[in-house]
Coordinates of C-alpha atoms and ligand atoms in Angstrom, one line a residue:
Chain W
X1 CA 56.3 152.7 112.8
X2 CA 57.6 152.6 109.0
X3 CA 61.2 150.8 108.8
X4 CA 63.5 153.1 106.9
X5 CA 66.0 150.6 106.5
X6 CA 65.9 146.8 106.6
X7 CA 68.4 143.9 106.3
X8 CA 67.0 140.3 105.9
X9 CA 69.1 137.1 106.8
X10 CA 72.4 139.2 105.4
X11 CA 75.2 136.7 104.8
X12 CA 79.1 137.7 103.6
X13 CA 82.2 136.2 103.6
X14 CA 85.1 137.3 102.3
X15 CA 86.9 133.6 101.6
X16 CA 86.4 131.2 103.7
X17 CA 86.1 133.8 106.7
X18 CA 82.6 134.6 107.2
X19 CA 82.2 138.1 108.4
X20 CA 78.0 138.2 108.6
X21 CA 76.4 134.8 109.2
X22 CA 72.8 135.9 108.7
X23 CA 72.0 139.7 109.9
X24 CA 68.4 140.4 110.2
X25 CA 67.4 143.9 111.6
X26 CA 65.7 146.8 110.8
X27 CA 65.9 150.7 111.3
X28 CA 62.8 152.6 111.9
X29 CA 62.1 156.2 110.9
X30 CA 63.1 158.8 113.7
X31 CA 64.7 155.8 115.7
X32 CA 69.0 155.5 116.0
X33 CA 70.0 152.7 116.5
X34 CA 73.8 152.0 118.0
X35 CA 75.8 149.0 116.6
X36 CA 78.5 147.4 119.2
X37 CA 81.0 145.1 118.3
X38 CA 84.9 143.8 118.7
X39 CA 87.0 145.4 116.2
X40 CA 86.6 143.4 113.0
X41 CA 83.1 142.0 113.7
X42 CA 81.9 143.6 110.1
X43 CA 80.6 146.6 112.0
X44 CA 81.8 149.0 109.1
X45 CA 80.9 146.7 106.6
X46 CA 77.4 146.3 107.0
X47 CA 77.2 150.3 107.3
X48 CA 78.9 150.2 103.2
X49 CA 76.4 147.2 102.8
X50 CA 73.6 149.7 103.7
X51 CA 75.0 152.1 100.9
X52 CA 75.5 149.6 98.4
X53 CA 79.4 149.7 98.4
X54 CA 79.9 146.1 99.0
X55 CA 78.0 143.2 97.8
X56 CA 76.7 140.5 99.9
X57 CA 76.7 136.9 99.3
X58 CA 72.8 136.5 100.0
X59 CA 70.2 138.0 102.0
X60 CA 68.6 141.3 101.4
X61 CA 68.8 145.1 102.4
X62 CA 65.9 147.7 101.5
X63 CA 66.6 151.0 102.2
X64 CA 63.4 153.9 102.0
X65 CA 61.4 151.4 100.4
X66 CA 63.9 150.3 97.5
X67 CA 65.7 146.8 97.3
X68 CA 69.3 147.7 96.5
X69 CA 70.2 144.1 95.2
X70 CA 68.0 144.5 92.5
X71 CA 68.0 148.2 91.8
X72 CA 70.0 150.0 88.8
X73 CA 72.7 152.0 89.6
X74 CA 71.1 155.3 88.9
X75 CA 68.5 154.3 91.3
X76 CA 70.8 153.4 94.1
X77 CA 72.7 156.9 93.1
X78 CA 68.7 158.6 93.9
X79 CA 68.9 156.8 97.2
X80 CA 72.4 157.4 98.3
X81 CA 71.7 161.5 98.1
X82 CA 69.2 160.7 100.7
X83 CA 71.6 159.6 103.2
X84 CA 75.0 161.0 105.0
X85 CA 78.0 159.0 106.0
X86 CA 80.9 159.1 108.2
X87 CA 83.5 157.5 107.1
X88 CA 86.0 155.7 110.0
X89 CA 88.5 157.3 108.4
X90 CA 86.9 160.6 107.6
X91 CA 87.4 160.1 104.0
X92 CA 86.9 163.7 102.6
X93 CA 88.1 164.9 99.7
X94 CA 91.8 165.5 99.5
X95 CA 92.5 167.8 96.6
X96 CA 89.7 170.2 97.7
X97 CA 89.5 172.7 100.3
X98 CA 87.3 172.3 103.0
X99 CA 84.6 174.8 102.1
X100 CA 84.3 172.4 98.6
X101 CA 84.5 169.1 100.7
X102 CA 81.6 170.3 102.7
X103 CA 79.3 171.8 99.9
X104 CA 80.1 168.5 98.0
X105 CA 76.7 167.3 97.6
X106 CA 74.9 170.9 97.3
X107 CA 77.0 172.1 94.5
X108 CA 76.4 168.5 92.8
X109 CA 72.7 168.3 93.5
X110 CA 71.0 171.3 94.0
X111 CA 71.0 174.8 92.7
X112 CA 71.2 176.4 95.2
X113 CA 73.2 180.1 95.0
X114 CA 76.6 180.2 96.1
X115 CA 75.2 182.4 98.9
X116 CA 73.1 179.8 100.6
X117 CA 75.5 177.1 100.1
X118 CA 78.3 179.6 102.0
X119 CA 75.3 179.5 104.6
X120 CA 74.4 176.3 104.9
X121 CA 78.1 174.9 104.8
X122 CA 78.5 177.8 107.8
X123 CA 76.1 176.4 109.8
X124 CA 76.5 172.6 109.4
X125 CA 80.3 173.8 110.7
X126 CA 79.2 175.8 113.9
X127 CA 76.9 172.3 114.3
X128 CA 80.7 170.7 115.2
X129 CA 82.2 173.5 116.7
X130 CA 84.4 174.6 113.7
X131 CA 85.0 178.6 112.4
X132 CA 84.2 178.5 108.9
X133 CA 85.9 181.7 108.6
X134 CA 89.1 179.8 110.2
X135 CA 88.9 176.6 108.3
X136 CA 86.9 176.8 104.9
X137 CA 90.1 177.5 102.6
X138 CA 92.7 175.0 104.6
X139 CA 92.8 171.5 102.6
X140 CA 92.2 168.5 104.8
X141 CA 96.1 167.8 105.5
X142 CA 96.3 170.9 107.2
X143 CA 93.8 169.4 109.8
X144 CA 93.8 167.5 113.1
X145 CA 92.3 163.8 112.8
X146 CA 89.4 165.1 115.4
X147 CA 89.1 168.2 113.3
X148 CA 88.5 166.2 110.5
X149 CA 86.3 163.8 111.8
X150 CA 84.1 167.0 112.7
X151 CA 84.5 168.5 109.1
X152 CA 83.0 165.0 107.7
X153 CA 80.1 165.0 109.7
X154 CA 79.3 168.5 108.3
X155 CA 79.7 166.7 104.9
X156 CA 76.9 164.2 105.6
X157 CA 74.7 166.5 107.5
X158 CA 74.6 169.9 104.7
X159 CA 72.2 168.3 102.8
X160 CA 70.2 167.8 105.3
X161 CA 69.6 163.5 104.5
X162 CA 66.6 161.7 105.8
X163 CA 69.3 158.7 107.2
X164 CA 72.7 159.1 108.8
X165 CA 75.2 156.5 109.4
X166 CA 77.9 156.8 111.8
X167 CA 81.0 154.7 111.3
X168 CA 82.9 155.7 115.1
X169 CA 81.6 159.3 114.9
X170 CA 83.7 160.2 118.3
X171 CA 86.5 158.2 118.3
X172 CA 89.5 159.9 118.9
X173 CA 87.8 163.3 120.1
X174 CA 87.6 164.5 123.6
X175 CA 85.0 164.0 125.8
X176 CA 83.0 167.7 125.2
X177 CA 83.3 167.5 121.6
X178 CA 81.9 163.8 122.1
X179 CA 79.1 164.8 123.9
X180 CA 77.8 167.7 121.9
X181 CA 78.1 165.1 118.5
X182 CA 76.2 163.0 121.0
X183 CA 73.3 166.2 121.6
X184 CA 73.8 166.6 117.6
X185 CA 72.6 163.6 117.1
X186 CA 69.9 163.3 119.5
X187 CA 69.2 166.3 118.2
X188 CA 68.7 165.5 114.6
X189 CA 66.4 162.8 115.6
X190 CA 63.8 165.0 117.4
X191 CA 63.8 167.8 115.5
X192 CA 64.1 166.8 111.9
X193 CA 63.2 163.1 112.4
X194 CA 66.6 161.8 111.1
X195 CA 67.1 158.1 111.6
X196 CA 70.8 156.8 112.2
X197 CA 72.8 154.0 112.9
X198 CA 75.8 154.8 114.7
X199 CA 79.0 152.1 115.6
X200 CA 80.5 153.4 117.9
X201 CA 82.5 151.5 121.0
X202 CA 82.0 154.1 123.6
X203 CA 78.9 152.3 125.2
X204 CA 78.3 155.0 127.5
X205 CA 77.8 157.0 124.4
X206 CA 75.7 154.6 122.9
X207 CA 73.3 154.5 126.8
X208 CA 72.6 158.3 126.1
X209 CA 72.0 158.6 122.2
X210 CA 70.5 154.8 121.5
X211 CA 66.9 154.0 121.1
X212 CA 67.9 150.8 120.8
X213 CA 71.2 149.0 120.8
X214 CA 72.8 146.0 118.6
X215 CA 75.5 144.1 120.1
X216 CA 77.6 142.2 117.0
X217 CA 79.8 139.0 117.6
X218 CA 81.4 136.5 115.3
X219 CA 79.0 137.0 112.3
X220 CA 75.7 137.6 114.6
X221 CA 73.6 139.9 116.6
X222 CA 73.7 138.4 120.3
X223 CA 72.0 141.6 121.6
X224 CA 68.8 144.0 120.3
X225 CA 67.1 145.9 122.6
X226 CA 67.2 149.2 124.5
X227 CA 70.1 150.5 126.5
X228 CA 68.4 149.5 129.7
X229 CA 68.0 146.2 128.7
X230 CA 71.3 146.1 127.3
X231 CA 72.2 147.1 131.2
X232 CA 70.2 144.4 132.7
X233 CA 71.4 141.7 130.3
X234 CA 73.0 138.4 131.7
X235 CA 74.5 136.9 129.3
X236 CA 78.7 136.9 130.2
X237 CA 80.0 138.4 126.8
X238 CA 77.1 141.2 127.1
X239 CA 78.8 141.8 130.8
X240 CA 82.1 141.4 130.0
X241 CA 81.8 144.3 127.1
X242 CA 80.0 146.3 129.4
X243 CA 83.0 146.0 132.0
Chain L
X1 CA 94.6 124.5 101.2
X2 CA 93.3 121.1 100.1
X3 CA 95.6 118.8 97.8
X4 CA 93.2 119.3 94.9
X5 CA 93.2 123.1 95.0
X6 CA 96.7 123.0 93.7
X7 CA 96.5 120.5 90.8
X8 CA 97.6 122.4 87.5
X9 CA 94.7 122.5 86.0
X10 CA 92.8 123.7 88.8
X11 CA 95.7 126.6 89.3
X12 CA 95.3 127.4 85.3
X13 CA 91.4 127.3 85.2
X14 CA 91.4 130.0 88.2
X15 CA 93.7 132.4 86.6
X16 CA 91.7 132.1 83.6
X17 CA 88.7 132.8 85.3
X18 CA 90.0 135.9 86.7
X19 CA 91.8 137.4 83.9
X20 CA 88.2 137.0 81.5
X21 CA 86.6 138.7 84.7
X22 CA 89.1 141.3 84.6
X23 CA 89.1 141.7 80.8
X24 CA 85.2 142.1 81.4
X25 CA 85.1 144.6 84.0
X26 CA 87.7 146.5 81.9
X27 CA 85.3 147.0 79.0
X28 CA 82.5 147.4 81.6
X29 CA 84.4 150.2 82.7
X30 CA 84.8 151.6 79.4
X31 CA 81.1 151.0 78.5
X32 CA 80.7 153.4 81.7
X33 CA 82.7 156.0 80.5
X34 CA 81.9 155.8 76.9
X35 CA 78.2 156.6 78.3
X36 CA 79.0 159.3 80.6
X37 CA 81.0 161.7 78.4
X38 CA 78.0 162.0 76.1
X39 CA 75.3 162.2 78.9
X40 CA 74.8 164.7 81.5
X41 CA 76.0 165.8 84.0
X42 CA 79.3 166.7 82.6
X43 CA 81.9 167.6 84.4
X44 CA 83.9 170.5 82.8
X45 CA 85.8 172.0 85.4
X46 CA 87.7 168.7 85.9
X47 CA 88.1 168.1 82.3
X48 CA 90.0 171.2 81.7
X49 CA 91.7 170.7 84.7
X50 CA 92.6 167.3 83.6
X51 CA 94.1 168.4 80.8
X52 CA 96.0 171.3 82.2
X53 CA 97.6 168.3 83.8
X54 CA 98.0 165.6 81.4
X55 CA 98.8 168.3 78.3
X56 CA 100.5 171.1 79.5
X57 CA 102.2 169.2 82.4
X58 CA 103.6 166.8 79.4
X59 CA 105.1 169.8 77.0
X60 CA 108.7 169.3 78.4
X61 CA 108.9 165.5 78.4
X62 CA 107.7 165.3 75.0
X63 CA 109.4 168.3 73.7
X64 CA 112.8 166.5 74.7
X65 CA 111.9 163.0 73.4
X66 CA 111.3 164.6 70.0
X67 CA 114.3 166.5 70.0
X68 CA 116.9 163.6 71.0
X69 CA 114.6 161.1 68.4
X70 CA 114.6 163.2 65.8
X71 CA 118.5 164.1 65.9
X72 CA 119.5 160.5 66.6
X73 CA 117.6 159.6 63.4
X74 CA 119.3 161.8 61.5
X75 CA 122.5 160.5 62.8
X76 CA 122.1 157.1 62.3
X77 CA 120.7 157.4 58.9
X78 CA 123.4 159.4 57.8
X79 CA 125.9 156.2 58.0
X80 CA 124.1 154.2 56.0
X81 CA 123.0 157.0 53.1
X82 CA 126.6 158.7 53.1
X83 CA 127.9 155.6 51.5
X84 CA 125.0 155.3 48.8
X85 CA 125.6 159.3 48.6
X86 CA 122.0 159.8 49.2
X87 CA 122.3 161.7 52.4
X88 CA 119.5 164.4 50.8
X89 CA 117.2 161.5 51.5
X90 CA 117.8 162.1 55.4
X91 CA 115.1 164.5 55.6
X92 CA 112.7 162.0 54.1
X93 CA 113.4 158.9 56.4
X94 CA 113.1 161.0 59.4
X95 CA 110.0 162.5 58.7
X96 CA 108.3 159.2 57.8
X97 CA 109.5 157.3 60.8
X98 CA 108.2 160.3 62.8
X99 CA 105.4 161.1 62.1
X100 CA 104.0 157.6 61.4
X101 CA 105.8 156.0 64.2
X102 CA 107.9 157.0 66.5
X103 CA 106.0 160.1 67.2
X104 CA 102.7 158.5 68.3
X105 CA 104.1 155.9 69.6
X106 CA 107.2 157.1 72.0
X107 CA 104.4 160.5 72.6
X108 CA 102.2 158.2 74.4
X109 CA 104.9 156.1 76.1
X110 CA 106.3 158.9 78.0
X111 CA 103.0 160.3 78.7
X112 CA 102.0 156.8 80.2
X113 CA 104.9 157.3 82.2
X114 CA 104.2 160.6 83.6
X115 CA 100.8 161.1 83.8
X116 CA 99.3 157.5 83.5
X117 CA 101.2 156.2 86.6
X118 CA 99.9 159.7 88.5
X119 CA 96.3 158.7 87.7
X120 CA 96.6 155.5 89.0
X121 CA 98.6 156.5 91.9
X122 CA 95.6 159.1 92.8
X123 CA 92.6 157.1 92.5
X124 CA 94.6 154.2 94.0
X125 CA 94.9 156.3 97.1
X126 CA 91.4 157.6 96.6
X127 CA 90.0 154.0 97.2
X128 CA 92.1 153.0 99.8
X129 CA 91.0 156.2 102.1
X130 CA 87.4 155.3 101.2
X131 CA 87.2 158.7 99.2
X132 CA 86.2 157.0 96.1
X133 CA 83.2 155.3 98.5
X134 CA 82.7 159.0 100.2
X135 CA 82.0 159.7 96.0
X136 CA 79.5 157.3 95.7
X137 CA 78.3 158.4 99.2
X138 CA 77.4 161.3 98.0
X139 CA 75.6 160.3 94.8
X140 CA 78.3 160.7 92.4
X141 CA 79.6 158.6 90.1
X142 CA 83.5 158.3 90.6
X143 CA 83.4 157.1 86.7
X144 CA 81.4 160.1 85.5
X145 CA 83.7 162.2 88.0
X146 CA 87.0 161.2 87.6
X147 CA 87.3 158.8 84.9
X148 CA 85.4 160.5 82.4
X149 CA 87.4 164.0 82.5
X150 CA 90.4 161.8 82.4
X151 CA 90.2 160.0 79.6
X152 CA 88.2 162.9 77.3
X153 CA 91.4 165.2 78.2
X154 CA 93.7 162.0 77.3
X155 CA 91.2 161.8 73.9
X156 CA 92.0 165.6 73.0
X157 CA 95.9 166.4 74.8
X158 CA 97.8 163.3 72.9
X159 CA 97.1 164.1 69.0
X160 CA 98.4 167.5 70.0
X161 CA 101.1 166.6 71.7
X162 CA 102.0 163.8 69.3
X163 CA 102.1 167.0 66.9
X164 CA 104.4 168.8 69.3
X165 CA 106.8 165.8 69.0
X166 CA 107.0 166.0 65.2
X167 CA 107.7 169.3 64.8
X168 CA 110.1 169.0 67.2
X169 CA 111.8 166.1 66.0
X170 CA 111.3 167.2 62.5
X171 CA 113.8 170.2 63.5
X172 CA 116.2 168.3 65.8
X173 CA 116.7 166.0 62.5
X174 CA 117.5 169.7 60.7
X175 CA 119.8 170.7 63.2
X176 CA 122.1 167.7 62.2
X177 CA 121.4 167.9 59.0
X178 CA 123.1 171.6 58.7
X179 CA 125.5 171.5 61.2
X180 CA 126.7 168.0 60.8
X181 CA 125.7 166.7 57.2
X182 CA 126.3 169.9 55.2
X183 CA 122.4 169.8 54.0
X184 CA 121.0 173.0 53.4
X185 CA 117.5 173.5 55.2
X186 CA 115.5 173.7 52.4
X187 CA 116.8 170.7 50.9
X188 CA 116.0 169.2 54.1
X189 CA 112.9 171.0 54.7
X190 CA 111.9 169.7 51.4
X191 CA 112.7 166.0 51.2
X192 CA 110.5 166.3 54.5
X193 CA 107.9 167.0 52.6
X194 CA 108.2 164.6 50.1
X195 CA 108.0 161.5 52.2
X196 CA 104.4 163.1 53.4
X197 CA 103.5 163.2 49.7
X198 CA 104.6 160.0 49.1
X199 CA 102.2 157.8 50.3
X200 CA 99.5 160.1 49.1
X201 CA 96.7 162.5 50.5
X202 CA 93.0 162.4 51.4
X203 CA 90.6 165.2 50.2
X204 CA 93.8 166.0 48.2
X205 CA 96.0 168.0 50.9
X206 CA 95.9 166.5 54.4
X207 CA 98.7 164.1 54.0
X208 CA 97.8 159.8 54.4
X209 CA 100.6 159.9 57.2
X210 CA 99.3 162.6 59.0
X211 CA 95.9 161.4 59.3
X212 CA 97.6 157.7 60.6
X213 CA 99.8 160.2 63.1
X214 CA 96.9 161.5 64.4
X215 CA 94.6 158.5 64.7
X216 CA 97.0 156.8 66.9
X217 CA 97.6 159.2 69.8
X218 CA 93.8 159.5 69.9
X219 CA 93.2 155.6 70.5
X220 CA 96.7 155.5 72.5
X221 CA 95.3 158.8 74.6
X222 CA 92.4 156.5 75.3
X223 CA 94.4 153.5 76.1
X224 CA 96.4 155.1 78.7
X225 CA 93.7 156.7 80.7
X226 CA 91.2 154.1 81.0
X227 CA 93.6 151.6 81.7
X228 CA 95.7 154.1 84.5
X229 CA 91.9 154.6 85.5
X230 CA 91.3 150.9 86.0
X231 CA 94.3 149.9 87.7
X232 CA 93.8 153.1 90.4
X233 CA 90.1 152.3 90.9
X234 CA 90.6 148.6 91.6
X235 CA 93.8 149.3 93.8
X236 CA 94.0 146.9 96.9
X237 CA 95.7 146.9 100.2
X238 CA 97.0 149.5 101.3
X239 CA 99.6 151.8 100.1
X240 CA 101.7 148.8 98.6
X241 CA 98.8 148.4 96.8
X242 CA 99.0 152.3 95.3
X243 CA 102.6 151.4 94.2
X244 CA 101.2 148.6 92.7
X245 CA 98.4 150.1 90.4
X246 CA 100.5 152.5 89.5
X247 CA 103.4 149.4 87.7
X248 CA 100.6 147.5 86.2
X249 CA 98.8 150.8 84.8
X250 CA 102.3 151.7 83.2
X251 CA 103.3 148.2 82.0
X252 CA 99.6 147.1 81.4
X253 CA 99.6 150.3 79.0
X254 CA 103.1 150.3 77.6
X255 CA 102.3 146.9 76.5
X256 CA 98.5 147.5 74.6
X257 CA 100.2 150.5 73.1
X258 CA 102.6 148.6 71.3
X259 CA 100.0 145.7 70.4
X260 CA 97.4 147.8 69.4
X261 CA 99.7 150.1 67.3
X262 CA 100.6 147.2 65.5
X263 CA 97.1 146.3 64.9
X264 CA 96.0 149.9 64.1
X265 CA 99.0 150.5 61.6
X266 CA 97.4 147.1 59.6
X267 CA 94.2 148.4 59.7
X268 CA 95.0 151.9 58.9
X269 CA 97.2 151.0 55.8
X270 CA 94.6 148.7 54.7
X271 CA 91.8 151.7 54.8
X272 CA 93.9 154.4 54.1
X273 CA 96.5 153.2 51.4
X274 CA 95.2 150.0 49.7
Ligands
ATP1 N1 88.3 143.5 101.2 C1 88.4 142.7 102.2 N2 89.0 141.5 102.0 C2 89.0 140.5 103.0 N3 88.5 140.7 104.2 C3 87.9 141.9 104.5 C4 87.8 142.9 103.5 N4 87.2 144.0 104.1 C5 86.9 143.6 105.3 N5 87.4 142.4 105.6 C6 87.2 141.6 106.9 O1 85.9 141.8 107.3 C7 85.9 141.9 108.7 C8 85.0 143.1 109.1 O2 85.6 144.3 108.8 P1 85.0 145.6 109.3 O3 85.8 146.7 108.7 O4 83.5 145.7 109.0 O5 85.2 145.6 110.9 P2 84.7 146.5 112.0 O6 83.7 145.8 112.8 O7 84.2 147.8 111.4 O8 86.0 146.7 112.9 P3 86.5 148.1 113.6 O9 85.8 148.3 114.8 O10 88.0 147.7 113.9 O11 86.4 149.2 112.6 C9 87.3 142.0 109.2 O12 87.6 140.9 109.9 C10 88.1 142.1 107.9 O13 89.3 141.3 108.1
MG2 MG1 85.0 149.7 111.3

């Protein structure tokens, strides 16, 4: 199997507080891979290092065959529109209705007719359970914080990207919303061969939707493997998050 | 914090280092822009949008600076040329002040205040709710997107606007002039004119002054927006740190308006005039 995404010996510290002490790990194509971690472990940053957003102190991260540290910025800008994120703070658009925060990336990088995108943008809704009828004019401060959780995974998923990350994709939502984001992203996988990396801290979540499972402390993976051997593990911090 | 970190020099040599970094991504940023608003894609919408906002939202602030200037001019000139009995001469110190000075100048201080602490404030809040990162997310380039329209609309709104404040000020001089001074308009009107012809014309009838009134909006337009821009992209921590951007971006600007004005009045006298 081809990895779509790879991180070599991936070192940051912001300071003198060392956040990654040497990530190595690597993303295959069709495969989703869930990250686990104590709040603050540098779960959401390695998912901006990923995209290029933040810049690491050494080590190395290839994404669909291109090596971001030493690619030009209209090359990382070609990669990027290959991939979807959610933000852990949903992070859409503001000043624009939902119906524009949605079609972001088709209206900027296809051209599509205003027809299809009305589709599409229709469909990636009913994907999270929302009525684009309902919500496509409100702006995002007339939303829930589930609702708009929902709204930017629609954002990532419109334009149909070959790799999704997930920065806490059901946090905060209930538990049937949580498990048909789960199915979604099971079902990207096997049907249009999406690869993701999800962080998430819901590790029953993680057992149904992982292929395999990362377990992130104090700079460094302690765990890779799949969710079974992630159930069998021994080692007492693996048990104790488990608990 | 070891002892040494805290020795003077060490202190001094840090904040040098960081205010030549910061000096370098400014004109990195500006590089940025000056390349995206004459490449594709261009983002239209925004820029008339930006304007809308910067210009149109600016008429009233501007409108009353140039009144009060301009009739306060008149006012205070009037003391000193009542006792030489030269008070015909009013018209002619108000417009020159005006129009080469006060008019760029006080034009792109208020609209620093208005619109150049909203910019900041907005894209500080877009970076700290990660929408500037959604941007890049999505394979846009927040400079191209937001900074470009931004300081293009700056570019085109403050000449215009600078002219909006000498008419008006031009007037608000009249006023006191007729009711106050006994001056008849055209008199007025006239010795106006005169201190526009005085320092001469290029291609024989756009007036020297007029050409340095309208230069210095145009690099104070620019001025305002891309620092605004740079403060509200680099915004840290927070929404302290929106409040923040948006003090520095007025100070920051205030301050490189006045110093470059100087610069720019040299330089334009020596091209224009000498
Ligand atoms: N700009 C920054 N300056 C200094 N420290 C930072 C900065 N950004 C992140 N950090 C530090 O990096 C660490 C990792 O942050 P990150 O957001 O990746 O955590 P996380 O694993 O996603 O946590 P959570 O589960 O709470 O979202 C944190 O300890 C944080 O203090
Ligand atoms: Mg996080």
């Amino acid at each position: 199997m081809k990895a779509v995404i790879e991180l070599r010996d991936v070192r940051l510290a912001y300071g003198a507080h060392v956040v990654l002490n040497g990530i190595t790990f690597s993303v295959h194509r069709g495969e989703t891979l869930c990250v686990l971690g104590g709040s603050g472990v540098g779960k959401s940053t390695i998912l901006k290092l990923i995209l290029c957003l933040e810049s690491m102190d050494s080590g190395s991260v290839t994404v669909l065959g291109h090596d971001l540290c030493s690619a030009g910025r209209s090359e990382i800008f070609k990669v990027r529109q290959r991939m979807g994120m959610v933000f852990q703070g949903s992070a859409l658009f503001d000043s624009l209705p939902i119906f524009d925060n949605v079609a972001f990336a088709l209206f900027e990088h296809t051209d599509l007719p205003l027809e299809t995108i009305r589709e599409r943008v229709r469909e990636a809704l009913a994907f999270v359970d929302l009525d684009f009828e309902r919500v496509g004019e409100m702006l995002p401060s007339e939303l829930s914080g589930g609702m708009k959780k929902r709204v930017a995974i629609a954002r990532a998923i419109v334009h149909q990207p070959e790799i999704l990350l997930f920065d806490e994709p059901t946090s905060g939502l209930d538990p049937i919303t949580t498990r048909k984001i789960d199915t979604l992203i099971v079902k990207l996988r096997q049907e249009l061969g999406v690869s993701s990396i999800v962080v998430t801290h819901d590790t029953q979540s993680a057992c149904r939707i992982a292929n395999r499972v990362a377990l992130l402390q104090a700079g460094d993976i302690i765990f890779m493997g799949t969710p079974q051997q992630m159930l069998a593990a021994e080692n007492p911090y693996i048990r104790e998050y488990l608990e | 914090m070891p002892a040494s970190d805290l020795s003077p020099l060490r202190l001094l040599d840090r904040a040098l280092k960081s205010a030549a970094y910061r000096v370098q991504q400014y004109f990195d940023l500006l590089g940025r822009v000056l390349v995206s608003s004459v490449s594709r894609p261009f983002y239209g919408r925004d820029l008339t949008q930006q304007m809308d906002t910067i210009g149109v939202g600016s008429i009233g602030i501007v409108a009353l600076t140039g009144l009060f200037t301009g009739m306060v001019l008149a006012l205070q000139s009037a003391v000193e040329m009542r006792q030489f009995g030269a008070t015909i001469y009013i018209g002619r110190l108000v417009g020159a002040s005006i129009v080469r000075e006060l008019g760029p100048v006080l034009t792109a201080l208020m609209v620093t205040g208005r619109a150049g602490s909203g910019m900041a404030a907005q894209l500080g809040a877009m970076r700290i709710t990660e929408q500037i990162d959604a941007l890049e997310t999505l394979g846009v380039d927040p400079v191209r997107k937001l900074v470009a329209p931004r300081f293009l609309a700056a570019l085109i709104v403050l000449p215009m606007l600078t002219v909006v404040t000498d008419v008006i000020a031009v007037l608000g001089g009249l006023l006191i002039a007729v009711v106050k001074l006994d001056l008849t308009a055209t008199l007025y009107m006239r010795s106006v004119y005169q201190a526009l012809a005085d320092t001469g014309f290029i291609f024989r009838f756009i007036p020297i002054d007029l050409v340095q009134g309208l230069v210095k909006p145009f690099v104070f337009g620019g001025i305002m927006a891309l620092t605004s821009c740079y403060y509200g992209l680099s915004a840290r921590g927070g929404t302290e740190g929106v409040g923040r951007a948006a003090t520095h971006a007025v100070v920051t600007s205030s301050i490189l308006i006045l110093t470059t004005d100087y610069l720019l009045t040299q330089l334009l006298i020596a091209l224009l005039i000498e």
